[in-house]
Coordinates of C-alpha atoms and ligand atoms in Angstrom, one line a residue:
X1 CA 102.8 104.2 111.3
X2 CA 101.4 102.4 108.3
X3 CA 103.7 100.9 105.9
X4 CA 102.1 102.6 102.9
X5 CA 102.0 106.2 104.3
X6 CA 103.6 108.5 101.9
X7 CA 105.6 110.3 104.7
X8 CA 108.9 109.2 106.5
X9 CA 109.8 109.4 110.3
X10 CA 113.3 109.9 111.4
X11 CA 114.9 109.9 114.8
X12 CA 116.9 113.0 115.5
X13 CA 118.8 115.2 117.9
X14 CA 119.9 114.4 121.3
X15 CA 119.1 111.0 121.4
X16 CA 121.2 110.0 118.5
X17 CA 124.1 112.0 119.6
X18 CA 123.9 110.3 123.2
X19 CA 123.5 106.9 121.9
X20 CA 126.5 107.2 119.5
X21 CA 128.3 108.7 122.7
X22 CA 127.0 105.9 125.0
X23 CA 125.5 108.3 127.2
X24 CA 122.0 107.5 128.6
X25 CA 119.4 108.6 126.4
X26 CA 116.7 110.9 128.1
X27 CA 114.1 111.6 125.5
X28 CA 113.7 110.9 122.1
X29 CA 112.9 113.6 119.3
X30 CA 111.3 112.5 115.7
X31 CA 110.9 114.4 112.6
X32 CA 108.3 113.8 110.2
X33 CA 109.0 114.3 106.5
X34 CA 106.3 114.7 103.8
X35 CA 103.3 114.8 106.2
X36 CA 100.7 117.5 106.5
X37 CA 99.1 118.5 110.1
X38 CA 96.0 116.8 108.8
X39 CA 97.9 113.6 108.4
X40 CA 99.1 113.7 111.9
X41 CA 95.9 114.6 113.3
X42 CA 94.3 111.4 111.5
X43 CA 97.0 109.2 112.8
X44 CA 96.0 110.5 116.6
X45 CA 98.8 112.7 117.5
X46 CA 98.0 115.6 119.7
X47 CA 99.2 118.8 118.7
X48 CA 101.2 120.9 121.2
X49 CA 103.5 124.0 120.8
X50 CA 102.0 126.9 119.6
X51 CA 105.0 128.3 117.4
X52 CA 105.0 125.4 115.2
X53 CA 103.4 122.1 115.3
X54 CA 104.8 119.5 117.5
X55 CA 103.0 116.5 117.8
X56 CA 102.7 113.6 120.7
X57 CA 102.8 110.2 119.7
X58 CA 99.4 108.9 120.9
X59 CA 101.0 106.1 122.8
X60 CA 104.8 106.9 123.5
X61 CA 103.9 110.6 123.9
X62 CA 107.2 111.2 122.4
X63 CA 107.8 114.4 120.4
X64 CA 107.2 114.4 116.5
X65 CA 107.7 117.6 114.7
X66 CA 106.9 118.1 111.0
X67 CA 110.0 118.8 109.1
X68 CA 110.5 122.6 108.4
X69 CA 112.7 125.3 107.4
X70 CA 112.8 128.8 109.3
X71 CA 113.6 132.2 108.2
X72 CA 114.7 134.9 110.5
X73 CA 111.8 137.8 110.9
X74 CA 112.7 139.5 114.1
X75 CA 114.7 139.6 117.0
X76 CA 115.1 136.9 119.5
X77 CA 114.9 133.2 120.1
X78 CA 111.3 133.1 118.8
X79 CA 111.8 135.6 115.9
X80 CA 111.3 133.1 113.1
X81 CA 108.7 132.4 110.5
X82 CA 108.5 128.6 109.6
X83 CA 107.5 126.6 106.5
X84 CA 106.4 123.2 107.1
X85 CA 105.1 122.4 103.7
X86 CA 105.1 118.5 103.0
X87 CA 107.9 119.5 100.5
X88 CA 110.3 120.4 103.0
X89 CA 113.3 117.8 102.9
X90 CA 115.1 116.2 105.9
X91 CA 118.5 117.8 104.8
X92 CA 116.4 121.3 105.0
X93 CA 115.3 120.3 108.4
X94 CA 118.6 119.3 109.6
X95 CA 120.0 122.4 108.4
X96 CA 118.2 124.7 110.6
X97 CA 119.6 122.7 113.5
X98 CA 122.0 124.3 116.1
X99 CA 125.1 122.0 116.2
X100 CA 126.3 119.0 113.5
X101 CA 126.1 116.7 116.6
X102 CA 122.6 117.3 116.8
X103 CA 121.5 117.2 113.1
X104 CA 122.1 113.7 112.7
X105 CA 118.9 111.3 111.6
X106 CA 118.4 107.6 111.7
X107 CA 115.3 106.2 109.2
X108 CA 113.3 103.1 110.3
X109 CA 115.9 100.8 108.9
X110 CA 118.6 102.1 111.1
X111 CA 120.5 104.1 108.4
X112 CA 122.2 107.3 109.3
X113 CA 121.6 110.5 107.2
X114 CA 124.1 112.8 108.1
X115 CA 124.7 115.2 105.6
X116 CA 126.7 117.8 107.9
X117 CA 129.0 115.3 109.1
X118 CA 127.8 115.1 112.9
X119 CA 129.2 111.8 113.4
X120 CA 132.7 113.0 112.4
X121 CA 132.5 116.0 114.7
X122 CA 131.3 113.3 117.4
X123 CA 134.5 111.4 117.0
X124 CA 136.3 114.6 116.6
X125 CA 134.8 115.8 120.0
X126 CA 133.6 119.2 118.4
X127 CA 130.8 121.5 119.1
X128 CA 130.3 122.8 115.7
X129 CA 127.6 125.0 114.1
X130 CA 125.5 123.4 111.2
X131 CA 125.3 126.9 108.9
X132 CA 125.7 130.5 109.5
X133 CA 122.2 131.1 110.4
X134 CA 123.3 129.4 113.9
X135 CA 123.7 133.0 115.0
X136 CA 120.2 134.1 114.4
X137 CA 118.8 132.4 117.8
X138 CA 120.6 133.7 120.9
X139 CA 119.3 130.7 123.0
X140 CA 122.1 128.6 121.0
X141 CA 124.7 130.6 123.1
X142 CA 123.3 129.0 126.1
X143 CA 122.8 125.7 124.5
X144 CA 126.4 125.3 123.5
X145 CA 127.5 126.2 127.0
X146 CA 125.4 123.7 128.4
X147 CA 126.5 120.9 126.0
X148 CA 130.0 122.0 127.3
X149 CA 129.2 121.2 130.7
X150 CA 127.5 118.0 129.7
X151 CA 130.3 116.8 127.2
X152 CA 133.1 118.3 128.8
X153 CA 134.1 115.0 130.7
X154 CA 134.4 113.6 127.0
X155 CA 136.4 116.1 126.0
X156 CA 134.5 118.3 123.6
X157 CA 135.2 121.8 122.9
X158 CA 133.6 124.2 120.6
X159 CA 134.9 124.7 117.4
X160 CA 136.5 128.3 116.9
X161 CA 134.1 129.3 114.1
X162 CA 131.2 128.5 116.4
X163 CA 132.8 130.4 119.2
X164 CA 133.2 133.5 116.9
X165 CA 129.6 133.1 116.0
X166 CA 128.9 133.0 119.8
X167 CA 130.8 136.2 120.1
X168 CA 128.7 137.7 117.5
X169 CA 125.6 137.0 118.7
X170 CA 126.6 138.5 122.4
X171 CA 127.6 141.6 120.5
X172 CA 124.5 141.9 118.7
X173 CA 122.8 142.5 121.7
X174 CA 119.8 139.4 121.1
X175 CA 121.2 138.0 124.2
X176 CA 119.0 140.3 126.0
X177 CA 115.9 139.0 124.5
X178 CA 116.2 136.0 126.1
X179 CA 113.5 135.4 128.7
X180 CA 114.6 134.6 132.2
X181 CA 113.0 131.2 132.4
X182 CA 115.1 130.3 129.2
X183 CA 118.1 131.4 130.9
X184 CA 117.5 129.7 134.0
X185 CA 116.2 126.6 132.3
X186 CA 119.7 126.1 130.8
X187 CA 121.7 127.3 133.7
X188 CA 119.8 124.8 136.1
X189 CA 120.4 121.9 133.6
X190 CA 124.0 122.8 133.8
X191 CA 124.0 122.8 137.6
X192 CA 123.0 119.2 137.5
X193 CA 125.7 118.2 135.2
X194 CA 128.5 116.2 137.1
X195 CA 130.9 119.6 136.3
X196 CA 128.8 122.9 135.7
X197 CA 132.0 124.8 135.4
X198 CA 132.6 124.6 131.4
X199 CA 128.7 126.3 131.1
X200 CA 130.3 129.5 133.1
X201 CA 133.5 129.4 131.1
X202 CA 132.0 129.2 127.8
X203 CA 129.5 132.1 128.5
X204 CA 132.3 134.0 129.8
X205 CA 134.5 133.2 126.8
X206 CA 132.0 134.6 124.2
X207 CA 131.3 137.5 126.6
X208 CA 127.5 136.2 127.3
X209 CA 128.3 136.0 131.4
X210 CA 128.1 139.6 131.7
X211 CA 125.2 139.9 130.0
X212 CA 123.2 137.1 131.4
X213 CA 124.9 136.6 134.8
X214 CA 126.9 139.8 135.3
X215 CA 127.0 139.0 139.2
X216 CA 129.1 135.9 138.7
X217 CA 130.9 137.9 136.0
X218 CA 131.9 140.6 138.2
X219 CA 133.9 138.4 140.5
X220 CA 136.6 138.0 138.1
X221 CA 139.7 140.0 138.8
X222 CA 138.6 141.0 142.2
X223 CA 141.7 140.3 144.7
X224 CA 141.4 138.7 147.9
X225 CA 143.9 138.7 150.9
X226 CA 146.6 136.1 149.9
X227 CA 146.8 134.5 153.5
X228 CA 143.2 133.4 153.3
X229 CA 143.0 132.9 149.8
X230 CA 146.5 132.0 148.0
X231 CA 144.2 131.8 144.7
X232 CA 143.6 135.4 145.4
X233 CA 141.1 136.2 142.3
X234 CA 137.1 135.8 143.8
X235 CA 136.3 134.1 140.3
X236 CA 138.9 131.6 140.7
X237 CA 137.9 130.9 144.4
X238 CA 134.2 130.6 143.1
X239 CA 135.2 127.8 140.7
X240 CA 137.0 126.2 143.3
X241 CA 134.3 126.4 145.5
X242 CA 132.0 125.0 142.7
X243 CA 134.2 122.1 142.4
X244 CA 134.0 121.2 146.2
X245 CA 130.4 121.3 146.4
X246 CA 130.2 119.3 143.3
X247 CA 132.0 116.8 145.2
X248 CA 129.7 116.7 147.8
X249 CA 126.2 117.0 146.4
X250 CA 124.5 117.0 143.2
X251 CA 121.7 119.0 144.4
X252 CA 121.4 122.2 142.1
X253 CA 119.7 124.3 145.0
X254 CA 122.9 123.6 147.0
X255 CA 125.6 124.1 144.1
X256 CA 123.6 127.4 143.1
X257 CA 124.1 128.7 146.9
X258 CA 127.8 127.7 146.6
X259 CA 127.9 130.1 143.4
X260 CA 126.4 133.0 145.2
X261 CA 128.0 132.9 148.5
X262 CA 130.7 135.4 147.8
X263 CA 128.5 137.7 145.5
X264 CA 129.1 140.7 147.8
X265 CA 133.0 140.6 147.1
X266 CA 132.1 142.0 143.7
X267 CA 130.8 145.4 145.3
X268 CA 133.5 145.7 147.7
X269 CA 134.8 149.4 147.7
X270 CA 138.3 149.6 146.3
X271 CA 139.7 151.5 149.1
X272 CA 139.1 148.3 151.3
X273 CA 140.6 145.6 149.0
X274 CA 141.8 143.1 149.3
X275 CA 139.7 142.9 152.2
X276 CA 136.0 142.2 151.9
X277 CA 134.5 143.7 155.4
X278 CA 130.9 143.5 154.9
X279 CA 130.7 141.4 151.8
X280 CA 128.1 138.9 153.5
X281 CA 125.3 141.6 153.6
X282 CA 126.2 143.0 150.4
X283 CA 126.2 139.4 149.1
X284 CA 122.9 138.4 150.7
X285 CA 121.2 141.5 148.8
X286 CA 122.8 140.6 145.5
X287 CA 121.9 136.8 145.9
X288 CA 118.3 137.9 146.5
X289 CA 117.9 140.2 143.5
X290 CA 119.5 137.7 141.3
X291 CA 117.0 135.3 142.4
X292 CA 114.1 137.4 142.1
X293 CA 115.5 138.5 138.6
X294 CA 115.7 134.9 137.4
X295 CA 112.3 134.0 139.4
X296 CA 113.7 131.2 141.2
X297 CA 111.9 129.2 143.3
X298 CA 111.9 130.1 147.0
X299 CA 114.3 127.1 148.1
X300 CA 117.0 128.5 145.8
X301 CA 116.5 132.0 146.8
X302 CA 116.5 131.2 150.5
X303 CA 119.5 128.9 150.7
X304 CA 121.3 131.4 148.5
X305 CA 120.9 134.4 150.6
X306 CA 121.1 132.8 153.9
X307 CA 124.6 131.3 152.9
X308 CA 125.8 134.7 151.6
X309 CA 124.9 136.4 154.7
X310 CA 126.0 133.4 157.2
X311 CA 129.1 131.7 155.6
X312 CA 131.4 133.4 157.6
X313 CA 129.7 133.0 160.8
X314 CA 130.1 129.2 160.4
X315 CA 133.8 129.7 159.6
X316 CA 134.1 131.4 163.0
X317 CA 131.6 128.8 164.8
X318 CA 134.5 127.2 167.0
X319 CA 134.7 131.1 168.5
X320 CA 131.5 132.0 168.9
X321 CA 129.8 132.7 172.1
X322 CA 127.3 130.3 173.4
X323 CA 124.4 133.1 172.9
X324 CA 126.0 133.8 169.4
X325 CA 125.8 130.2 168.3
X326 CA 122.2 130.1 169.7
X327 CA 121.5 133.1 167.5
X328 CA 123.2 131.7 164.4
X329 CA 120.9 128.6 164.7
X330 CA 117.9 130.7 165.2
X331 CA 118.7 132.7 162.2
X332 CA 119.3 129.6 160.0
X333 CA 116.1 128.4 161.3
X334 CA 118.0 125.2 161.6
X335 CA 115.4 123.9 164.3
X336 CA 112.7 123.6 161.8
X337 CA 114.5 123.4 158.5
X338 CA 117.3 120.6 159.2
X339 CA 117.8 119.8 155.6
X340 CA 118.3 123.2 154.4
X341 CA 121.0 123.9 157.7
X342 CA 122.7 120.6 156.3
X343 CA 122.7 122.1 152.7
X344 CA 124.3 125.4 154.2
X345 CA 126.9 123.7 156.0
X346 CA 127.9 121.9 153.0
X347 CA 128.4 125.1 151.2
X348 CA 130.5 126.5 154.2
X349 CA 132.9 123.4 154.1
X350 CA 133.0 123.9 150.1
X351 CA 133.8 127.6 150.7
X352 CA 136.9 126.5 153.2
X353 CA 138.2 123.9 150.8
X354 CA 137.7 125.8 147.6
X355 CA 141.0 127.7 148.2
X356 CA 144.3 127.1 147.1
X357 CA 146.4 124.4 149.3
X358 CA 143.3 124.1 151.5
X359 CA 141.7 121.6 149.3
X360 CA 142.2 118.7 151.9
X361 CA 142.2 120.6 155.1
X362 CA 139.5 119.6 157.7
X363 CA 136.6 121.9 158.3
X364 CA 135.6 120.9 161.9
X365 CA 133.3 124.0 162.1
X366 CA 130.5 122.1 160.2
X367 CA 130.5 119.1 162.6
X368 CA 130.6 121.4 165.6
X369 CA 127.3 123.3 164.5
X370 CA 125.8 120.0 163.7
X371 CA 126.6 118.7 167.4
X372 CA 125.2 122.2 168.6
X373 CA 122.1 121.6 166.9
X374 CA 121.9 118.1 168.2
X375 CA 122.4 119.3 171.8
X376 CA 119.7 122.0 171.4
X377 CA 117.3 119.2 170.0
X378 CA 117.9 117.2 172.9
X379 CA 116.4 120.0 175.3
X380 CA 113.2 118.8 176.2
X381 CA 110.9 122.0 175.5
X382 CA 107.8 120.5 176.8
X383 CA 109.1 119.9 180.1
X384 CA 110.7 123.1 180.2
X385 CA 107.3 124.8 179.5
X386 CA 105.3 123.1 181.8
X387 CA 107.6 123.7 184.5
X388 CA 107.8 127.5 183.7
X389 CA 104.0 127.8 183.7
X390 CA 103.9 126.0 187.0
X391 CA 106.0 128.6 188.4
X392 CA 104.4 131.5 186.1
X393 CA 107.4 132.1 184.6
X394 CA 107.6 133.4 181.0
X395 CA 107.6 130.2 178.9
X396 CA 109.7 131.7 175.7
X397 CA 112.1 133.0 178.0
X398 CA 112.3 129.6 179.9
X399 CA 112.9 127.7 176.9
X400 CA 115.9 130.0 175.7
X401 CA 117.5 129.7 178.9
X402 CA 117.3 125.9 178.8
X403 CA 118.8 126.1 175.3
X404 CA 121.6 128.1 175.9
X405 CA 122.3 126.2 179.1
X406 CA 122.7 123.3 176.5
X407 CA 125.0 125.2 174.2
X408 CA 127.0 126.0 177.0
X409 CA 127.3 122.5 178.0
X410 CA 127.7 121.3 174.7
X411 CA 130.9 123.8 174.3
X412 CA 132.5 123.1 177.5
X413 CA 132.3 119.3 176.8
X414 CA 134.0 120.0 173.2
X415 CA 136.7 122.1 174.5
X416 CA 137.4 119.3 177.0
X417 CA 137.4 116.6 174.6
X418 CA 139.3 118.5 171.8
X419 CA 143.0 119.2 172.1
X420 CA 144.1 122.8 170.9
Ligands
ATP1 P1 118.9 117.3 125.3 O1 117.4 116.8 125.2 O2 120.0 116.5 125.8 O3 119.0 118.4 126.0 P2 118.6 117.9 122.4 O4 119.7 118.1 121.5 O5 117.8 116.6 122.2 O6 119.3 117.6 123.7 P3 116.5 119.4 122.5 O7 116.2 120.4 123.2 O8 115.6 118.0 122.8 O9 118.0 119.1 122.7 O10 116.2 119.4 120.9 C1 116.2 118.7 119.9 C2 116.8 118.9 118.8 O11 116.1 119.9 118.3 C3 118.5 119.1 119.0 O12 119.1 118.3 119.0 C4 118.7 120.2 117.7 O13 118.6 119.5 116.6 C5 117.2 120.9 117.7 N1 117.3 122.0 118.4 C6 116.8 122.4 119.6 N2 116.9 123.6 120.2 C7 117.2 124.2 119.0 C8 118.0 125.7 118.8 N3 117.3 126.6 119.6 N4 118.3 126.0 117.2 C9 118.5 124.8 116.6 N5 118.0 123.7 116.8 C10 117.8 123.5 118.0
MG2 MG1 116.4 116.2 123.2

């Protein structure tokens, strides 16, 4: 930036917010006041973004946006007309931003410009909208929910007036205009927060969960048998499982699978409640459909459906016959996909501990299946195959038999070593 240029550049948005909160700053956003597109091009900035001009700095590649105002012209997150005239002021640009804590700017002298009292709200731990225009963009519902997850450890909460606007957005029907990519992008970012639960709770509170993730919403209010699930409500159980899986891993794929493991309980016929016979198969179908609807990567879809289908097998692992153990490991493709198998075991463990009074109870099933796989891996299949060939036997069948033998030995040893 040249000294005598007629425009000014300010740091805005999340970087300032996070800096004031002593949180790690990931990316920095800048706003340029008084500049035209031509000014930016002449300085070597590269234009990106098709809806409104955003520029990448020639060296830092950080995002610089021309100050702009916006006017709602049609439904949805993108239904805005923009004005990026050089006369648009910093205050006008900050006014169109979602939350006061995201509407603070800092000039090159380190001076804060904070017309909407964002710093005060940071100290008050409040997520508060800047203006009533907040209600014009449905994406803001998801953003606020994500900020709830990100900032809950710092005790942030949504201001009542903002929650009222989020409910208004939900009722307007505009959430339905959001692309699945947008929904998933916010969901996935929430899933990588140390505690993603506030994301779901906030969406639920404003009614958006039912519209955006109806499969999760439907679990609330569904009962389970109190002897296995003292917490009874399937939605509460899901929350407890999420808490448990988050202690074990920050991998969003595994966390997503944990959220999906019991989706089938929402469609249990009412005459068999509080039992949930068959929820595994139903859940796998729902997890598959949900993953497809959100256009998730295969790893998300596969782990979620496998876990939904087979989590109760894992719970019963110690009672399974050798042939059933072998079949389960085969169905999970544990040989070829040991990392995914590990993710699966983590979800099953979290499912077991995600129950009232079961939190600290051991879950030997996971190690049992880990050891069973190890026993299978120790079978020298090349040797078995060569032997079978020499004796003109069916090779596949010979390997299967050798593996079954290994499982039988493993189970026998386990039972001898483990007191009842
Ligand atoms: P983070 O980068 O941590 O997700 P952020 O607040 O920086 O948080 P960005 O998506 O980088 O989020 O957006 C930068 C700034 O642009 C925000 O701080 C906010 O001021 C504004 N902004 C982004 N999206 C919206 C929106 N949908 N409505 C209003 N303002 C928005
Ligand atoms: Mg940002």
